[in-house]
Tab-separated table of C-alpha atoms in Angstrom:
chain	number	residue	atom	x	y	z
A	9	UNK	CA	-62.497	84.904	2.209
A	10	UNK	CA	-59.662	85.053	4.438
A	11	UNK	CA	-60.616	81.535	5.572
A	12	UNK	CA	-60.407	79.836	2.215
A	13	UNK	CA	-56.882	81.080	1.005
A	14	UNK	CA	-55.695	80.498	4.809
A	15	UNK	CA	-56.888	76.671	3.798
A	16	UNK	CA	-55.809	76.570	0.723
A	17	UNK	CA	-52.360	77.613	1.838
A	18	UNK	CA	-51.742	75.353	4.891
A	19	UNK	CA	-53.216	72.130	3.236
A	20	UNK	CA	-50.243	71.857	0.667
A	21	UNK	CA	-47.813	72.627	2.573
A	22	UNK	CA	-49.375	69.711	5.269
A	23	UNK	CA	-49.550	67.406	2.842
A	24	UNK	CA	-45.788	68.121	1.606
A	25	UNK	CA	-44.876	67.407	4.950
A	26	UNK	CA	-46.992	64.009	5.130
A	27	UNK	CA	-44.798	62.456	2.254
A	28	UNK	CA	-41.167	61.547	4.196
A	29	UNK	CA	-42.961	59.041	6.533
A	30	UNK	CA	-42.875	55.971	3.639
A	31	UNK	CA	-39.043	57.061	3.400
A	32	UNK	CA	-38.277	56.529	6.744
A	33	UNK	CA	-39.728	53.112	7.088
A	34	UNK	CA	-38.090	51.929	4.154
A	35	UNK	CA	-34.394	52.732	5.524
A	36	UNK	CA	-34.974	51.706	8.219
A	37	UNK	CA	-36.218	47.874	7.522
A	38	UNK	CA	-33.075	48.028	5.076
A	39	UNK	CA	-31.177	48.682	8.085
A	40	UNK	CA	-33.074	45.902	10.286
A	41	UNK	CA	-32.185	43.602	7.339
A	42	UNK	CA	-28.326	44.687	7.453
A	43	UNK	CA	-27.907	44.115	10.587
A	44	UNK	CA	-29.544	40.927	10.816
A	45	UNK	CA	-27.552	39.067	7.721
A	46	UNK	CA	-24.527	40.650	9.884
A	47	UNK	CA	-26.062	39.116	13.181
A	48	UNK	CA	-26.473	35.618	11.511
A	49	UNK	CA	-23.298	35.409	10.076
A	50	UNK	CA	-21.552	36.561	13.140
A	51	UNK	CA	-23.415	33.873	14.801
A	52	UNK	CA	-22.655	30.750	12.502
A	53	UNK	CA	-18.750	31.959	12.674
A	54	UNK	CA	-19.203	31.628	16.070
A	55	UNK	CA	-20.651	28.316	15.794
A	56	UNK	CA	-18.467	26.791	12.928
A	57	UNK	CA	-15.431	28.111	15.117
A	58	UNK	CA	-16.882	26.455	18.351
A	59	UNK	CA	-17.830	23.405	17.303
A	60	UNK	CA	-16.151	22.511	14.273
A	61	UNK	CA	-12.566	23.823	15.113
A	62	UNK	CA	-12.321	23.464	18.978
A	63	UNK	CA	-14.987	21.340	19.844
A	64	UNK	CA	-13.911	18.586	22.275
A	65	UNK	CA	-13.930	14.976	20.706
A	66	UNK	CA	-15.787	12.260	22.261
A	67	UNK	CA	-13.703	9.524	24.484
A	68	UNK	CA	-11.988	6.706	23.446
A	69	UNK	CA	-13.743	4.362	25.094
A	70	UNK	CA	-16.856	5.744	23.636
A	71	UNK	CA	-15.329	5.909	20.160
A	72	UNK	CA	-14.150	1.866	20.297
A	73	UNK	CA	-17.183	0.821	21.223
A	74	UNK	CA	-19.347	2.779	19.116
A	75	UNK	CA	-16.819	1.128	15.974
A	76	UNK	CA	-17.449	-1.713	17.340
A	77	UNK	CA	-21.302	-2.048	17.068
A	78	UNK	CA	-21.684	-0.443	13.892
A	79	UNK	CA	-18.503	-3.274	12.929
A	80	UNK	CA	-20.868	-6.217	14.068
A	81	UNK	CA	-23.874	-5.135	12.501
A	82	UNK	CA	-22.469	-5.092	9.395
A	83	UNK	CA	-20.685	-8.109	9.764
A	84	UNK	CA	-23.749	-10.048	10.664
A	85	UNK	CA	-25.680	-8.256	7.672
A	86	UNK	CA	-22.947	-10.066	5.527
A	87	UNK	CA	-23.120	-13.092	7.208
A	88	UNK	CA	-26.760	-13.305	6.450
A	89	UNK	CA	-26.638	-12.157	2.814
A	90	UNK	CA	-23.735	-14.802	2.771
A	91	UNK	CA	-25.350	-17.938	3.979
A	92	UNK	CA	-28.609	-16.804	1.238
A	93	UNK	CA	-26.367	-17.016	-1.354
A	94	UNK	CA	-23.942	-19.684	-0.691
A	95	UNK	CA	-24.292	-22.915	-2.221
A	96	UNK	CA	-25.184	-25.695	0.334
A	97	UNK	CA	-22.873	-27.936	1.815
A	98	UNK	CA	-21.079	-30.738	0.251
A	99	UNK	CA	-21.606	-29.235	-3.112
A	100	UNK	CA	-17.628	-29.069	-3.902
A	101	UNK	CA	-17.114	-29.994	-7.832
A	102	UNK	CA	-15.182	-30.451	-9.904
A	103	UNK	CA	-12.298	-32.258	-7.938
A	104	UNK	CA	-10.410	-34.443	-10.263
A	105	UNK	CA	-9.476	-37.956	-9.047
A	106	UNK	CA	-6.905	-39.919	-11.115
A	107	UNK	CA	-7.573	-42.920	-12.313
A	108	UNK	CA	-4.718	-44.530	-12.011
A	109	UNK	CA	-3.429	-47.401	-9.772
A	110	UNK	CA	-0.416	-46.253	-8.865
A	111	UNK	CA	-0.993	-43.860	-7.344
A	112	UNK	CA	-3.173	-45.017	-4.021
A	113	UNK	CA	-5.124	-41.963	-1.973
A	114	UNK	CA	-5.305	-42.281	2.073
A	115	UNK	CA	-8.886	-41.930	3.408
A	116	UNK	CA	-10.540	-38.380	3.148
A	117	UNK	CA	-8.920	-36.673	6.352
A	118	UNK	CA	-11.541	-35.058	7.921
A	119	UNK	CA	-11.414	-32.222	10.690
A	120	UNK	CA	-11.871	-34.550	13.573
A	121	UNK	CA	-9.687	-36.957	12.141
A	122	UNK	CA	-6.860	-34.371	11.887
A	123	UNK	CA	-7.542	-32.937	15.551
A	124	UNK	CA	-7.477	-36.860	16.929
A	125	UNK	CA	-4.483	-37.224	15.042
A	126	UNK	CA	-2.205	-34.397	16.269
A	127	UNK	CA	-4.014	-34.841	20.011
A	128	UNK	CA	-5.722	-31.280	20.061
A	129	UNK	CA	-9.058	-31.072	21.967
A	130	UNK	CA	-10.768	-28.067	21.479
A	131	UNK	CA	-12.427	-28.157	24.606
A	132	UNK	CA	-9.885	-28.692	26.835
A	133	UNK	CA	-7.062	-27.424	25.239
A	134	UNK	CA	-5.148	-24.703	27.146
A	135	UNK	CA	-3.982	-21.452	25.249
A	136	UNK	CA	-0.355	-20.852	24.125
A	137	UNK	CA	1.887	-18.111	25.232
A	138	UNK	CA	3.478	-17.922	21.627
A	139	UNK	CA	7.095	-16.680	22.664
A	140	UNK	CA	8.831	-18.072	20.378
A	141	UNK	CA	6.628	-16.891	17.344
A	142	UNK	CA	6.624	-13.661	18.795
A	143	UNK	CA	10.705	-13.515	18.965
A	144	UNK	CA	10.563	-14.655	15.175
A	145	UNK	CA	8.255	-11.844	14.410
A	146	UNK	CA	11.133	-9.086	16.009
A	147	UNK	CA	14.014	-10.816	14.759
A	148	UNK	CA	11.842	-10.376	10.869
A	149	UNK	CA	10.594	-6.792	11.818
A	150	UNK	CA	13.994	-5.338	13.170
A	151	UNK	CA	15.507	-6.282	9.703
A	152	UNK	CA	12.610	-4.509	8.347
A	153	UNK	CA	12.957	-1.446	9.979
A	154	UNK	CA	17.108	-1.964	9.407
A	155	UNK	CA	17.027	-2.030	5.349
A	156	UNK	CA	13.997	1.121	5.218
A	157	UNK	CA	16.602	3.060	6.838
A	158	UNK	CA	19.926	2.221	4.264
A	159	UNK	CA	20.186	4.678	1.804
A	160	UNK	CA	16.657	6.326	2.938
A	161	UNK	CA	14.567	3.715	0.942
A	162	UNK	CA	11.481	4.185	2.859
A	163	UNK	CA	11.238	7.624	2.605
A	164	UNK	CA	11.891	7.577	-1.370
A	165	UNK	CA	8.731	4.925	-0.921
A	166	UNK	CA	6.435	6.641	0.922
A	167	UNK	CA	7.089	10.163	-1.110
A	168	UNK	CA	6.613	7.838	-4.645
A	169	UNK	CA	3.224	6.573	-2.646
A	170	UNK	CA	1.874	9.869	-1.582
A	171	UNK	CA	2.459	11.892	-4.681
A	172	UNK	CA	1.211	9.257	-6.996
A	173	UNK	CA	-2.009	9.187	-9.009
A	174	UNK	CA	-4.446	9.113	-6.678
A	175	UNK	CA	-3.681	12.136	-4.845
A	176	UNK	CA	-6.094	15.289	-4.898
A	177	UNK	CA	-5.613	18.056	-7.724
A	178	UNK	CA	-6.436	20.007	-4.533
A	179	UNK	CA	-2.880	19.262	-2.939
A	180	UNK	CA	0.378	20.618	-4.137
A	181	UNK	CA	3.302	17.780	-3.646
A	182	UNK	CA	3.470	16.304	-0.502
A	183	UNK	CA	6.871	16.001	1.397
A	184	UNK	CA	7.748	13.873	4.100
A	185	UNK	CA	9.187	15.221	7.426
A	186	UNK	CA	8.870	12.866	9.850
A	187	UNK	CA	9.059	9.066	9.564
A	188	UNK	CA	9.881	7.064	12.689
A	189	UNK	CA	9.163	2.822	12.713
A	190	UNK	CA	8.796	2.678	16.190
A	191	UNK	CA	11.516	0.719	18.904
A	192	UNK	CA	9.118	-2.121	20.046
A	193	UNK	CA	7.361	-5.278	18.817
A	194	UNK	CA	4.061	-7.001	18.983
A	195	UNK	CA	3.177	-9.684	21.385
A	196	UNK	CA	1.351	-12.236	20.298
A	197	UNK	CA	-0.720	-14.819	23.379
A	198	UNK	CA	-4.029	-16.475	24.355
A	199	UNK	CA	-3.287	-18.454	20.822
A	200	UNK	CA	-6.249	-21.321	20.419
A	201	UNK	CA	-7.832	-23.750	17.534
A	202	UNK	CA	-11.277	-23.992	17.030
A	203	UNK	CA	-13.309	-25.317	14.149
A	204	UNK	CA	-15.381	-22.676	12.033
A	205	UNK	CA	-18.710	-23.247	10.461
A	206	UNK	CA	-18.885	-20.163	7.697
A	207	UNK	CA	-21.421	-22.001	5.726
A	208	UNK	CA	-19.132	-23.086	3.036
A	209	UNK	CA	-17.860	-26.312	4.683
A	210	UNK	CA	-17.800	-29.456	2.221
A	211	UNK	CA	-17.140	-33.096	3.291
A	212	UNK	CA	-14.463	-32.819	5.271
A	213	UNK	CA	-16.135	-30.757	7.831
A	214	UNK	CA	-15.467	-27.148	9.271
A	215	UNK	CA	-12.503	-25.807	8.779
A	216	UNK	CA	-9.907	-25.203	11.146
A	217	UNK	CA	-8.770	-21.358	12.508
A	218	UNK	CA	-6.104	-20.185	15.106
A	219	UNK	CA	-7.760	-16.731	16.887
A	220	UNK	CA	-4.884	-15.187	18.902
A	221	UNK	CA	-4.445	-12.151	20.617
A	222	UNK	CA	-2.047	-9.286	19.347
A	223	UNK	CA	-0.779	-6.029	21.494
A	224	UNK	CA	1.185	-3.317	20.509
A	225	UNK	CA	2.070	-0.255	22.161
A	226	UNK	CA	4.755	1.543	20.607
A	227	UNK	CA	4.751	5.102	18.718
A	228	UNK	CA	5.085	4.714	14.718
A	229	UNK	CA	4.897	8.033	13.297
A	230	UNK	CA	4.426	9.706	9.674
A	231	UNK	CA	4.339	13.557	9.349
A	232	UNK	CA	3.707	15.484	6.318
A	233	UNK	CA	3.522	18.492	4.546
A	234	UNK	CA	1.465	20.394	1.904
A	235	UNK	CA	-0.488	23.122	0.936
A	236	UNK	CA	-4.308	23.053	0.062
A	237	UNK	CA	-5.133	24.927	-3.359
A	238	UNK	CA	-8.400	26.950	-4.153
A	239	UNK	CA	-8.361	26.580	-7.591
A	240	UNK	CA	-11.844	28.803	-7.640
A	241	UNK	CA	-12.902	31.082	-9.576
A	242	UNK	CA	-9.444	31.148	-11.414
A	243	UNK	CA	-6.341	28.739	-10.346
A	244	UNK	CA	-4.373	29.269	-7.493
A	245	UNK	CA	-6.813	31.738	-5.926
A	246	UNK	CA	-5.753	31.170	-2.702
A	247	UNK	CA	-3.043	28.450	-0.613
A	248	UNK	CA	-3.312	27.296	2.731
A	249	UNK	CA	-0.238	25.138	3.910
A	250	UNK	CA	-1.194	21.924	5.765
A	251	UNK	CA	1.476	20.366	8.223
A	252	UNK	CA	0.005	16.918	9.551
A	253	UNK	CA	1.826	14.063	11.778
A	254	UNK	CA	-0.249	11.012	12.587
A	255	UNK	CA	1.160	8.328	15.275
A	256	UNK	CA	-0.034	4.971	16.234
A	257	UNK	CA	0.310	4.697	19.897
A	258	UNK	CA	-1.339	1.532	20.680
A	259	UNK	CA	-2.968	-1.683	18.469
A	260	UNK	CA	-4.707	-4.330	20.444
A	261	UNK	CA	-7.113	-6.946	18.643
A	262	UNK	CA	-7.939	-10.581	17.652
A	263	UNK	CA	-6.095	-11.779	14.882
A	264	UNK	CA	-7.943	-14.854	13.119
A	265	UNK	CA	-5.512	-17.212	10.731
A	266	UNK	CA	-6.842	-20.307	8.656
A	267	UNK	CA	-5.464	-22.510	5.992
A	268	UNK	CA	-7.018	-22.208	2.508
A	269	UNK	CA	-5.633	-25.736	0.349
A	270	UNK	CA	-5.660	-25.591	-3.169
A	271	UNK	CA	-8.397	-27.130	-4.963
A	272	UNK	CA	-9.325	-27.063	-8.625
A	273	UNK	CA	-12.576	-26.232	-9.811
A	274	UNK	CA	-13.781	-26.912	-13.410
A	275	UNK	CA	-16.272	-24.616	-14.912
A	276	UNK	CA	-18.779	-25.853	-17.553
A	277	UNK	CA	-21.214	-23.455	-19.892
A	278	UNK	CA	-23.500	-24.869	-22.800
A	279	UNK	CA	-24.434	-23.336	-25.881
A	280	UNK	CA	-27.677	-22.178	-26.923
A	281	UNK	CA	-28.051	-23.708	-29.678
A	282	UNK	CA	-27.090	-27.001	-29.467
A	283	UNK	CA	-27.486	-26.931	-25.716
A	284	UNK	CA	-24.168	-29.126	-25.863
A	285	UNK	CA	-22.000	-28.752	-22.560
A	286	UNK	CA	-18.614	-27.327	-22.929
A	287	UNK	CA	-16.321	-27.862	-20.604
A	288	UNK	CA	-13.459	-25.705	-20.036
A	289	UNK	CA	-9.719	-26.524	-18.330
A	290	UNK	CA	-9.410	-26.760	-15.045
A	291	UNK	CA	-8.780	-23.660	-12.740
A	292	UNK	CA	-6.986	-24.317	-9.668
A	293	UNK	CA	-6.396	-21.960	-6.842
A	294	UNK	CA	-3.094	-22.085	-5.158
A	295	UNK	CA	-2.518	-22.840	-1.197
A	296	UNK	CA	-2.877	-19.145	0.409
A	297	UNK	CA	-3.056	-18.339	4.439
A	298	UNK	CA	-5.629	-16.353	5.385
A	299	UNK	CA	-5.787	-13.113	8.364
A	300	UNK	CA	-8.026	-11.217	9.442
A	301	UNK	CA	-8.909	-9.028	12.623
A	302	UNK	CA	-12.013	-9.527	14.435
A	303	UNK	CA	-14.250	-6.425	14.574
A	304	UNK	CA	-13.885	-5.137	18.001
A	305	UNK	CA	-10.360	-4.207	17.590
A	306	UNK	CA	-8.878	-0.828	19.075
A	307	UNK	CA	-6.489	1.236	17.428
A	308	UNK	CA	-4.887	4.673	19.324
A	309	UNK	CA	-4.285	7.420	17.511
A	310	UNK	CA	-2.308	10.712	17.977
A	311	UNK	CA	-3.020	13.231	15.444
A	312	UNK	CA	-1.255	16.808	15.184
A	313	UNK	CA	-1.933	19.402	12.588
A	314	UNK	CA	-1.127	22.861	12.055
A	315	UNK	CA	-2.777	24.882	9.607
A	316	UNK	CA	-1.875	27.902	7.807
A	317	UNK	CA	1.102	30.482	7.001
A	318	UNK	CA	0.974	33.414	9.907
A	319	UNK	CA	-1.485	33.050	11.727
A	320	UNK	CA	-1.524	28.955	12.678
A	321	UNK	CA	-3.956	26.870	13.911
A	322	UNK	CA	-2.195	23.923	15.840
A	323	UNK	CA	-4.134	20.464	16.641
A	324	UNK	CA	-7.767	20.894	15.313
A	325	UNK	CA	-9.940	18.315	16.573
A	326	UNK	CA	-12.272	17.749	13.776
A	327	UNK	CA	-8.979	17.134	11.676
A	328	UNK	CA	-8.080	14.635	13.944
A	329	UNK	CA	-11.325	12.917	13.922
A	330	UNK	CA	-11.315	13.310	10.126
A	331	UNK	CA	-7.783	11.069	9.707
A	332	UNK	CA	-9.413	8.605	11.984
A	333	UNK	CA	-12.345	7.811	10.876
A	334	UNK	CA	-10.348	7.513	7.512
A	335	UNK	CA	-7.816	5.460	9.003
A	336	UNK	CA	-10.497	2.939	10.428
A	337	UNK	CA	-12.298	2.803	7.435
A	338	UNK	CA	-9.083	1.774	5.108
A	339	UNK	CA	-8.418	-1.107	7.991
A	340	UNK	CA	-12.125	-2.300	7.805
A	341	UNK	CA	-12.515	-2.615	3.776
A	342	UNK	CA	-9.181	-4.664	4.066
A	343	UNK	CA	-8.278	-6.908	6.376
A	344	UNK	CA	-11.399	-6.946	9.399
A	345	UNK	CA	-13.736	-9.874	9.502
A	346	UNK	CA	-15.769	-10.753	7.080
A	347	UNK	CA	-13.071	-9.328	4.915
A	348	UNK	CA	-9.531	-11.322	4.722
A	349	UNK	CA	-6.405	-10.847	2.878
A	350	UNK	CA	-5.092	-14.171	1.666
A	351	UNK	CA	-1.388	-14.578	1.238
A	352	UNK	CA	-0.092	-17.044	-1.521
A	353	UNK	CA	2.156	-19.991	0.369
A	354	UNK	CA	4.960	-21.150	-1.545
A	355	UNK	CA	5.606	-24.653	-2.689
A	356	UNK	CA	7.198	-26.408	0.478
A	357	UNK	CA	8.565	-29.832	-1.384
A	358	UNK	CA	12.311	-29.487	-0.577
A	359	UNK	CA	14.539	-28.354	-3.826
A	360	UNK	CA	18.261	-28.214	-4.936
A	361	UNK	CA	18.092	-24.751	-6.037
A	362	UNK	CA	16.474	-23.851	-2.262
A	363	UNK	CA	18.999	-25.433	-0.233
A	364	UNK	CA	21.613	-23.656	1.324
A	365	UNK	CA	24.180	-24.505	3.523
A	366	UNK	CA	28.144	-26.676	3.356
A	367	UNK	CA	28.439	-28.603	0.560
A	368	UNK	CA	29.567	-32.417	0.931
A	369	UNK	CA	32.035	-34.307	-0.651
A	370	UNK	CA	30.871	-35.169	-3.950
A	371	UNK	CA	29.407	-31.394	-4.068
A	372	UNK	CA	33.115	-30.241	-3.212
A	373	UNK	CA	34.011	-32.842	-6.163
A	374	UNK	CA	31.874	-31.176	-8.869
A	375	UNK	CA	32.393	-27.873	-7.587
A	376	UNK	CA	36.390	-28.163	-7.857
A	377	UNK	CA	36.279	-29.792	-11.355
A	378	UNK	CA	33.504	-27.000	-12.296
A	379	UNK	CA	35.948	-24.016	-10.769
A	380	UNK	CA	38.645	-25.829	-12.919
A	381	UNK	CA	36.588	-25.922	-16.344
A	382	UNK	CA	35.721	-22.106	-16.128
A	383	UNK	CA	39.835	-21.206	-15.139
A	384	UNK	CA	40.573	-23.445	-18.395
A	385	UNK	CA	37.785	-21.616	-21.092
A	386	UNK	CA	38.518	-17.766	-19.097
A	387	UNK	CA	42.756	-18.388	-20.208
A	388	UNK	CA	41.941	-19.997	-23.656
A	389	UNK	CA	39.926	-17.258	-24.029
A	390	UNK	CA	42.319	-14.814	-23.141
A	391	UNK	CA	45.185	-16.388	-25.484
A	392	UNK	CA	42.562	-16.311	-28.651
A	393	UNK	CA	42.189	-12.220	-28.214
A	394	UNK	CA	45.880	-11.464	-27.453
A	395	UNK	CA	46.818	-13.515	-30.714
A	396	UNK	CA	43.922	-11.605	-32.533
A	397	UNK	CA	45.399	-8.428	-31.247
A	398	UNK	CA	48.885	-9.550	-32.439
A	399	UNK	CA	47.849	-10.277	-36.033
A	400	UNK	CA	45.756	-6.930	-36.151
A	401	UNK	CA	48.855	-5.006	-35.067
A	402	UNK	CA	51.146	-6.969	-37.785
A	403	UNK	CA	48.498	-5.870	-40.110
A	404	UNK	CA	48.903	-2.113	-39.591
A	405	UNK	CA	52.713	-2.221	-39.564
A	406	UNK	CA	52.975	-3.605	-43.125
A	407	UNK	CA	50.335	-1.442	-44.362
A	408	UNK	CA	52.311	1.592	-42.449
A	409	UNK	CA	55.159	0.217	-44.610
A	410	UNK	CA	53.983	0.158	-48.051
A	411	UNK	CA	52.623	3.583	-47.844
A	412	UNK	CA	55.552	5.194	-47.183
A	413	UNK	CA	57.679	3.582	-49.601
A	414	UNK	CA	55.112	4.979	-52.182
A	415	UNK	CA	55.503	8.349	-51.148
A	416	UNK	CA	59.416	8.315	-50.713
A	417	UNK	CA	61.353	10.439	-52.988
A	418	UNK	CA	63.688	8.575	-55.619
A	419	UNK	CA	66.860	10.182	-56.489
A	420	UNK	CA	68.099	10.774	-59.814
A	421	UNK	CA	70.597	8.448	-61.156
A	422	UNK	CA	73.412	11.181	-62.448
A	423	UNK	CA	73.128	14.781	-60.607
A	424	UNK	CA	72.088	13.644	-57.100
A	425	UNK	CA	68.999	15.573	-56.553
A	426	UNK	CA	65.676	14.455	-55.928
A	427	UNK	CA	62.496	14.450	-57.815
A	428	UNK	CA	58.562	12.970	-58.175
A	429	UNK	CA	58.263	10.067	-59.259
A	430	UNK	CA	56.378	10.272	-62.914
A	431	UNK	CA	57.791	14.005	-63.111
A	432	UNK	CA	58.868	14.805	-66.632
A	433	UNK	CA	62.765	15.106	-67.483
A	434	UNK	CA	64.371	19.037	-67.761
């Protein structure tokens, strides 16, 4: 008897203490799981910081060339899309010829009959030094960099440029602090003319293009400032100022010029129903020079940033890697081969209103008798408004005048005094 209520006492109170164990596994995996999120985000910190914010950029050498390949594969990739869809050769249309017999046309001057003609072999021609282009080029750039800096016009430029309507709703207004246009120039050499088969060459052959090389080493600097806005979850949540200076230190590169002559092309469409050919005016294209760089150019960059308010961060390299990479790209989707910027030429037929310079006699002639003609008209002139002036101020006298003599007092004939006129007698 004593047996069963010693059992039936110790089992409860065994199996109360059984019940805690489920407890303690529970806080403690909630504490393994803690500590782990806290582990892994410690950890990728770590790494963002590392490798992200002070992680050492690759070399320029390796950078150039790497550029450089990925450049030529995509310029060959164009090239062959290019030739697929280019219409053959000799296929140029709708070149009008006049009719007339006046007017008498030389023979078609082909490529090799304009090389022959000017005594340029492409073979054994030697390169050219270009020194006196290049001393044109300074003369032109040091009056560049003399009117940006009269009454701070580049700077009112570059601040209209920057805080136009492409920037970021991300940025606040971006201000200028540094701007310098460098002290040197470029040096143009190696200059030669070959002929180039693109694939679009008509009759006349391939056309003609002067490759040259360029150097630059100088230090043209732009620094800026403004502050990055987290405009999540509400505006403004948080700011983080942004202080940025970018320098080019050194360009060097193969610059490729050719001639593009006008030509005028005629474009015809027919209409469905008729299936009658309409032809429209003639389009024609003005005479442009071409420029491009070839795609294993090099361009040097110094980048410096500093980030934040109190605590700064000062020359990150993945910002710096960042503004090139953006840098390279705006170059290659302008002016880097197979891409060109063509510049409009202007008419070079020789004009009066162009030239410039003493005149000659009979110019002196007409000028004198033209100087003579404009002193006559100015003093006629001047004599018609100081009579008109005259008359206006006669005109204001007499009407002066005959106002006051209506409001002057009469006097009375017998006693002396004075009275209105139209009063009534006493």
């Amino acid at each position: 008897m004593r047996l069963e209520v010693l059992s039936a006492v110790v089992l409860p109170t065994a199996g109360r203490d059984a019940q805690p164990a489920p407890q303690q596994q529970s806080s403690l995996s909630f504490t393994e799981g803690f500590l782990l999120g806290q582990l892994s985000i410690v950890i990728f910190i770590g790494a963002f910081i590392k490798f992200f914010i002070f992680g050492e950029p690759p070399s320029p050498e390796r950078t150039a060339s790497t550029r450089a390949l990925a450049r030529q594969n995509r310029d060959h990739g164009h090239k062959r899309s290019f030739s697929a869809h280019s219409s053959p050769p000799g296929s140029r249309s709708g070149i009008r010829v006049s009719s007339s017999n006046v007017l008498r046309y030389p023979p078609r001057l082909t490529t090799p009959i304009i090389l022959a003609k000017t005594y340029y072999n492409v073979d054994s021609h030697q390169p050219e030094s270009l020194d006196w282009f290049n001393v044109l080029i300074a003369q032109t750039i040091a009056q560049f960099r003399t009117d940006a800096h009269q009454d701070e016009a580049i700077l009112t430029s570059l601040t209209d440029v920057l805080n136009g309507s492409q920037k970021p709703d991300f940025l606040s207004s971006i201000k200028v602090t540094e701007v310098s246009l460098g002290e040197d120039f470029p040096i143009l050499s190696n200059c030669r003319v070959h002929p180039v088969d693109d694939g679009t060459a008509g009759p006349d052959g391939a056309k003609l293009q002067a490759r040259m090389d360029v150097d630059l080493s100088d230090l043209i600097t732009l620094g800026v400032e403004t502050k990055i806005i987290l405009n999540w979850p509400k505006p403004l949540t948080a700011v983080l100022p942004v202080a940025l200076a970018v320098s080019i230190v050194r360009f060097s590169g193969t610059l490729s010029v050719s001639f593009l002559p006008s030509a005028s092309t005629s474009h015809s469409s027919s209409n469905a129903a008729t299936q009658v050919p309409l032809h429209q005016p003639l389009s024609t294209t003005p005479t442009s020079l071409a420029f491009s760089f070839l795609p294993d150019y090099r361009l040097d960059l110094s980048v410096r940033s500093l980030v934040g308010s109190r605590s700064r961060l000062q020359d990150i390299p993945k910002i710096a890697q960042m503004v090139e990479n953006r840098l390279h790209a705006w170059i290659d989707e302008r002016c880097v081969e197979p891409r060109v910027q063509q510049v409009v030429l202007p008419s070079l037929w020789p004009r009066k209103k162009n030239t410039r310079g003493p005149l000659g006699e009979e110019e002196d002639a007409l000028g004198l008798r033209a100087t003579e003609t404009v002193r006559d008209v100015r003093e006629e002139a001047r004599r018609e408004v100081e009579e008109e002036r005259r008359k206006d101020r006669e005109h204001r006298e007499r009407e002066a005048a005959s106002f006051a003599e209506g409001l002057r007092w009469r006097s009375k004939a017998e006693g002396g005094g004075y009275e209105m006129p139209g009063s009534m007698p006493l």
